[in-house]
Amino acid sequence: MPVSKSEQMVPMKDYEELRLKLKILEAKRQEDRERHRENEKVKEEAEQFLTLRNKLQDKISELQKDLRDTKRQLKESMSEKDSYEAKYTDIIESMEMMTLDKEVAEERAENLQQEVNLLKDKIEEISVDLDILRKEADILNRPPTDSNGDDKTPLEVIQLERHNERLKDALMR
């Protein structure tokens, strides 16, 4: 059945209303498209973020491993440093003790050298005394000879020689 023109016609008021609704719907549709594009963009950014996040987590894990290794190496280095410092301190103390021992040994050597020199002097004195005593013994064991009053006895001569030797030693010191 054909529809007449009068029946086909929509009143202007309804037409304007429908037209306004159509514009509103078109505007909403445009907004929906923009939101859809923004959502797609956000979705892409989220995917990129997830990819980057995984890469960053891998990098963080690697850096944390490096940090643990570095801390371990630092701890070992500090331990070695402490060990070397302790050894250094022990060596310094040993050197100081050796230096003191050396000084004591040098002082003792000097004292012993002085004692040796004194003993040599005593040996010389005793040797001189021994020679004098031997000469005296020889003189005393000799038979007496005639002597005139001016000559001294051999014993007196020996005693004078001995006295002279002691005076010489005293002057030399």
PDB file of C-alpha atoms in Angstrom:
ATOM      1  CA  MET A   1       0.000   0.000   0.000  1.00  0.00           C
ATOM      2  CA  PRO A   2       1.312   3.289  -0.934  1.00  0.00           C
ATOM      3  CA  VAL A   3       1.657   5.823   1.760  1.00  0.00           C
ATOM      4  CA  SER A   4       0.451   9.266   1.046  1.00  0.00           C
ATOM      5  CA  LYS A   5       2.583  12.295   1.260  1.00  0.00           C
ATOM      6  CA  SER A   6       0.643  13.724   4.023  1.00  0.00           C
ATOM      7  CA  GLU A   7       1.101  10.640   6.015  1.00  0.00           C
ATOM      8  CA  GLN A   8       4.761  10.622   5.232  1.00  0.00           C
ATOM      9  CA  MET A   9       5.396  13.970   6.499  1.00  0.00           C
ATOM     10  CA  VAL A  10       6.481  14.392  10.050  1.00  0.00           C
ATOM     11  CA  PRO A  11       5.561  17.543  11.765  1.00  0.00           C
ATOM     12  CA  MET A  12       8.359  20.051  11.883  1.00  0.00           C
ATOM     13  CA  LYS A  13       8.544  20.071  15.596  1.00  0.00           C
ATOM     14  CA  ASP A  14       9.122  16.315  15.679  1.00  0.00           C
ATOM     15  CA  TYR A  15      11.532  16.661  12.831  1.00  0.00           C
ATOM     16  CA  GLU A  16      13.590  19.257  14.717  1.00  0.00           C
ATOM     17  CA  GLU A  17      13.529  17.150  17.816  1.00  0.00           C
ATOM     18  CA  LEU A  18      14.644  14.111  15.908  1.00  0.00           C
ATOM     19  CA  ARG A  19      17.281  16.125  14.159  1.00  0.00           C
ATOM     20  CA  LEU A  20      18.560  17.439  17.514  1.00  0.00           C
ATOM     21  CA  LYS A  21      18.586  13.914  18.911  1.00  0.00           C
ATOM     22  CA  LEU A  22      20.487  12.771  15.829  1.00  0.00           C
ATOM     23  CA  LYS A  23      23.114  15.477  16.348  1.00  0.00           C
ATOM     24  CA  ILE A  24      23.394  14.561  20.014  1.00  0.00           C
ATOM     25  CA  LEU A  25      23.752  10.896  19.074  1.00  0.00           C
ATOM     26  CA  GLU A  26      26.335  11.751  16.421  1.00  0.00           C
ATOM     27  CA  ALA A  27      28.258  13.843  18.980  1.00  0.00           C
ATOM     28  CA  LYS A  28      28.098  10.970  21.481  1.00  0.00           C
ATOM     29  CA  ARG A  29      29.200   8.593  18.774  1.00  0.00           C
ATOM     30  CA  GLN A  30      32.135  10.899  17.991  1.00  0.00           C
ATOM     31  CA  GLU A  31      33.006  11.025  21.697  1.00  0.00           C
ATOM     32  CA  ASP A  32      32.756   7.224  21.828  1.00  0.00           C
ATOM     33  CA  ARG A  33      35.154   6.958  18.874  1.00  0.00           C
ATOM     34  CA  GLU A  34      37.622   9.330  20.596  1.00  0.00           C
ATOM     35  CA  ARG A  35      37.309   7.370  23.831  1.00  0.00           C
ATOM     36  CA  HIS A  36      37.820   4.181  21.900  1.00  0.00           C
ATOM     37  CA  ARG A  37      40.969   5.649  20.268  1.00  0.00           C
ATOM     38  CA  GLU A  38      42.190   6.851  23.660  1.00  0.00           C
ATOM     39  CA  ASN A  39      41.474   3.426  25.151  1.00  0.00           C
ATOM     40  CA  GLU A  40      43.418   1.782  22.330  1.00  0.00           C
ATOM     41  CA  LYS A  41      46.251   4.232  22.898  1.00  0.00           C
ATOM     42  CA  VAL A  42      46.197   3.550  26.665  1.00  0.00           C
ATOM     43  CA  LYS A  43      46.086  -0.192  25.926  1.00  0.00           C
ATOM     44  CA  GLU A  44      49.184   0.129  23.697  1.00  0.00           C
ATOM     45  CA  GLU A  45      50.924   2.238  26.341  1.00  0.00           C
ATOM     46  CA  ALA A  46      50.019  -0.378  28.966  1.00  0.00           C
ATOM     47  CA  GLU A  47      51.511  -3.120  26.790  1.00  0.00           C
ATOM     48  CA  GLN A  48      54.658  -1.019  26.279  1.00  0.00           C
ATOM     49  CA  PHE A  49      54.757  -0.352  30.002  1.00  0.00           C
ATOM     50  CA  LEU A  50      54.497  -4.066  30.760  1.00  0.00           C
ATOM     51  CA  THR A  51      57.317  -4.780  28.324  1.00  0.00           C
ATOM     52  CA  LEU A  52      59.431  -2.007  29.810  1.00  0.00           C
ATOM     53  CA  ARG A  53      58.526  -3.118  33.327  1.00  0.00           C
ATOM     54  CA  ASN A  54      59.753  -6.635  32.609  1.00  0.00           C
ATOM     55  CA  LYS A  55      62.971  -5.266  31.126  1.00  0.00           C
ATOM     56  CA  LEU A  56      63.408  -2.966  34.121  1.00  0.00           C
ATOM     57  CA  GLN A  57      62.765  -5.840  36.533  1.00  0.00           C
ATOM     58  CA  ASP A  58      65.412  -7.886  34.740  1.00  0.00           C
ATOM     59  CA  LYS A  59      67.807  -4.938  34.912  1.00  0.00           C
ATOM     60  CA  ILE A  60      66.998  -4.395  38.617  1.00  0.00           C
ATOM     61  CA  SER A  61      67.639  -8.077  39.309  1.00  0.00           C
ATOM     62  CA  GLU A  62      70.968  -7.843  37.500  1.00  0.00           C
ATOM     63  CA  LEU A  63      71.907  -4.671  39.391  1.00  0.00           C
ATOM     64  CA  GLN A  64      70.914  -6.257  42.714  1.00  0.00           C
ATOM     65  CA  LYS A  65      73.097  -9.262  41.902  1.00  0.00           C
ATOM     66  CA  ASP A  66      75.976  -6.903  41.036  1.00  0.00           C
ATOM     67  CA  LEU A  67      75.376  -5.024  44.280  1.00  0.00           C
ATOM     68  CA  ARG A  68      75.479  -8.258  46.314  1.00  0.00           C
ATOM     69  CA  ASP A  69      78.688  -9.290  44.544  1.00  0.00           C
ATOM     70  CA  THR A  70      80.211  -5.869  45.147  1.00  0.00           C
ATOM     71  CA  LYS A  71      79.243  -5.950  48.831  1.00  0.00           C
ATOM     72  CA  ARG A  72      80.752  -9.436  49.162  1.00  0.00           C
ATOM     73  CA  GLN A  73      83.956  -8.268  47.474  1.00  0.00           C
ATOM     74  CA  LEU A  74      84.064  -5.204  49.721  1.00  0.00           C
ATOM     75  CA  LYS A  75      83.642  -7.400  52.789  1.00  0.00           C
ATOM     76  CA  GLU A  76      86.458  -9.690  51.599  1.00  0.00           C
ATOM     77  CA  SER A  77      88.659  -6.684  50.853  1.00  0.00           C
ATOM     78  CA  MET A  78      88.009  -5.223  54.291  1.00  0.00           C
ATOM     79  CA  SER A  79      88.823  -8.582  55.866  1.00  0.00           C
ATOM     80  CA  GLU A  80      92.086  -8.775  53.894  1.00  0.00           C
ATOM     81  CA  LYS A  81      92.878  -5.172  54.827  1.00  0.00           C
ATOM     82  CA  ASP A  82      92.348  -5.946  58.524  1.00  0.00           C
ATOM     83  CA  SER A  83      94.529  -9.030  58.191  1.00  0.00           C
ATOM     84  CA  TYR A  84      97.313  -7.053  56.512  1.00  0.00           C
ATOM     85  CA  GLU A  85      97.058  -4.302  59.119  1.00  0.00           C
ATOM     86  CA  ALA A  86      97.378  -6.881  61.907  1.00  0.00           C
ATOM     87  CA  LYS A  87     100.408  -8.432  60.187  1.00  0.00           C
ATOM     88  CA  TYR A  88     101.898  -4.964  59.674  1.00  0.00           C
ATOM     89  CA  THR A  89     101.414  -4.150  63.358  1.00  0.00           C
ATOM     90  CA  ASP A  90     103.021  -7.459  64.352  1.00  0.00           C
ATOM     91  CA  ILE A  91     105.979  -6.787  62.060  1.00  0.00           C
ATOM     92  CA  ILE A  92     106.420  -3.265  63.452  1.00  0.00           C
ATOM     93  CA  GLU A  93     106.368  -4.632  67.001  1.00  0.00           C
ATOM     94  CA  SER A  94     108.863  -7.339  66.036  1.00  0.00           C
ATOM     95  CA  MET A  95     111.143  -4.741  64.458  1.00  0.00           C
ATOM     96  CA  GLU A  96     110.946  -2.604  67.585  1.00  0.00           C
ATOM     97  CA  MET A  97     111.810  -5.617  69.743  1.00  0.00           C
ATOM     98  CA  MET A  98     114.698  -6.509  67.425  1.00  0.00           C
ATOM     99  CA  THR A  99     115.935  -2.934  67.573  1.00  0.00           C
ATOM    100  CA  LEU A 100     115.826  -3.017  71.373  1.00  0.00           C
ATOM    101  CA  ASP A 101     117.567  -6.409  71.399  1.00  0.00           C
ATOM    102  CA  LYS A 102     120.237  -5.023  69.050  1.00  0.00           C
ATOM    103  CA  GLU A 103     120.800  -1.983  71.258  1.00  0.00           C
ATOM    104  CA  VAL A 104     121.055  -4.206  74.359  1.00  0.00           C
ATOM    105  CA  ALA A 105     123.462  -6.527  72.520  1.00  0.00           C
ATOM    106  CA  GLU A 106     125.602  -3.574  71.380  1.00  0.00           C
ATOM    107  CA  GLU A 107     125.696  -2.190  74.912  1.00  0.00           C
ATOM    108  CA  ARG A 108     126.603  -5.611  76.278  1.00  0.00           C
ATOM    109  CA  ALA A 109     129.287  -5.986  73.606  1.00  0.00           C
ATOM    110  CA  GLU A 110     130.748  -2.631  74.626  1.00  0.00           C
ATOM    111  CA  ASN A 111     130.719  -3.655  78.288  1.00  0.00           C
ATOM    112  CA  LEU A 112     132.359  -6.971  77.455  1.00  0.00           C
ATOM    113  CA  GLN A 113     134.977  -5.184  75.332  1.00  0.00           C
ATOM    114  CA  GLN A 114     135.758  -2.894  78.262  1.00  0.00           C
ATOM    115  CA  GLU A 115     135.990  -5.921  80.513  1.00  0.00           C
ATOM    116  CA  VAL A 116     138.321  -7.620  78.000  1.00  0.00           C
ATOM    117  CA  ASN A 117     140.521  -4.504  77.925  1.00  0.00           C
ATOM    118  CA  LEU A 118     140.636  -4.426  81.728  1.00  0.00           C
ATOM    119  CA  LEU A 119     141.517  -8.120  81.823  1.00  0.00           C
ATOM    120  CA  LYS A 120     144.281  -7.558  79.242  1.00  0.00           C
ATOM    121  CA  ASP A 121     145.688  -4.806  81.417  1.00  0.00           C
ATOM    122  CA  LYS A 122     145.566  -7.094  84.444  1.00  0.00           C
ATOM    123  CA  ILE A 123     147.233  -9.877  82.443  1.00  0.00           C
ATOM    124  CA  GLU A 124     150.011  -7.467  81.464  1.00  0.00           C
ATOM    125  CA  GLU A 125     150.437  -6.426  85.106  1.00  0.00           C
ATOM    126  CA  ILE A 126     150.460 -10.039  86.228  1.00  0.00           C
ATOM    127  CA  SER A 127     152.961 -10.893  83.471  1.00  0.00           C
ATOM    128  CA  VAL A 128     155.230  -8.069  84.610  1.00  0.00           C
ATOM    129  CA  ASP A 129     154.840  -9.218  88.206  1.00  0.00           C
ATOM    130  CA  LEU A 130     155.574 -12.807  87.141  1.00  0.00           C
ATOM    131  CA  ASP A 131     158.700 -11.720  85.284  1.00  0.00           C
ATOM    132  CA  ILE A 132     159.806  -9.742  88.312  1.00  0.00           C
ATOM    133  CA  LEU A 133     159.109 -12.658  90.614  1.00  0.00           C
ATOM    134  CA  ARG A 134     161.085 -14.975  88.323  1.00  0.00           C
ATOM    135  CA  LYS A 135     163.989 -12.558  88.293  1.00  0.00           C
ATOM    136  CA  GLU A 136     163.766 -12.281  92.070  1.00  0.00           C
ATOM    137  CA  ALA A 137     163.640 -16.030  92.362  1.00  0.00           C
ATOM    138  CA  ASP A 138     166.691 -16.317  90.093  1.00  0.00           C
ATOM    139  CA  ILE A 139     168.531 -13.710  92.145  1.00  0.00           C
ATOM    140  CA  LEU A 140     167.576 -15.322  95.396  1.00  0.00           C
ATOM    141  CA  ASN A 141     168.597 -18.716  94.116  1.00  0.00           C
ATOM    142  CA  ARG A 142     172.007 -17.399  92.998  1.00  0.00           C
ATOM    143  CA  PRO A 143     174.845 -17.651  95.324  1.00  0.00           C
ATOM    144  CA  PRO A 144     175.772 -14.392  97.052  1.00  0.00           C
ATOM    145  CA  THR A 145     178.593 -12.369  95.557  1.00  0.00           C
ATOM    146  CA  ASP A 146     180.881  -9.883  97.154  1.00  0.00           C
ATOM    147  CA  SER A 147     179.605  -6.421  96.947  1.00  0.00           C
ATOM    148  CA  ASN A 148     180.825  -3.089  98.020  1.00  0.00           C
ATOM    149  CA  GLY A 149     178.585  -0.830 100.030  1.00  0.00           C
ATOM    150  CA  ASP A 150     177.382   1.357  97.143  1.00  0.00           C
ATOM    151  CA  ASP A 151     175.790  -1.353  95.075  1.00  0.00           C
ATOM    152  CA  LYS A 152     172.251  -2.336  95.733  1.00  0.00           C
ATOM    153  CA  THR A 153     171.269  -5.909  96.095  1.00  0.00           C
ATOM    154  CA  PRO A 154     169.600  -7.540  93.132  1.00  0.00           C
ATOM    155  CA  LEU A 155     166.398  -7.763  95.129  1.00  0.00           C
ATOM    156  CA  GLU A 156     166.380  -4.034  95.686  1.00  0.00           C
ATOM    157  CA  VAL A 157     167.023  -3.451  91.964  1.00  0.00           C
ATOM    158  CA  ILE A 158     164.083  -5.677  91.067  1.00  0.00           C
ATOM    159  CA  GLN A 159     161.865  -3.920  93.548  1.00  0.00           C
ATOM    160  CA  LEU A 160     162.838  -0.563  92.056  1.00  0.00           C
ATOM    161  CA  GLU A 161     162.158  -1.833  88.534  1.00  0.00           C
ATOM    162  CA  ARG A 162     158.785  -3.103  89.617  1.00  0.00           C
ATOM    163  CA  HIS A 163     158.000   0.209  91.271  1.00  0.00           C
ATOM    164  CA  ASN A 164     159.046   2.047  88.066  1.00  0.00           C
ATOM    165  CA  GLU A 165     156.771  -0.177  85.953  1.00  0.00           C
ATOM    166  CA  ARG A 166     153.806   0.586  88.159  1.00  0.00           C
ATOM    167  CA  LEU A 167     154.521   4.306  87.987  1.00  0.00           C
ATOM    168  CA  LYS A 168     154.709   4.111  84.172  1.00  0.00           C
ATOM    169  CA  ASP A 169     151.363   2.262  84.038  1.00  0.00           C
ATOM    170  CA  ALA A 170     149.795   4.860  86.328  1.00  0.00           C
ATOM    171  CA  LEU A 171     151.064   7.683  84.118  1.00  0.00           C
ATOM    172  CA  MET A 172     149.749   6.026  80.977  1.00  0.00           C
ATOM    173  CA  ARG A 173     146.247   5.689  82.368  1.00  0.00           C
TER     174      ARG A 173
END
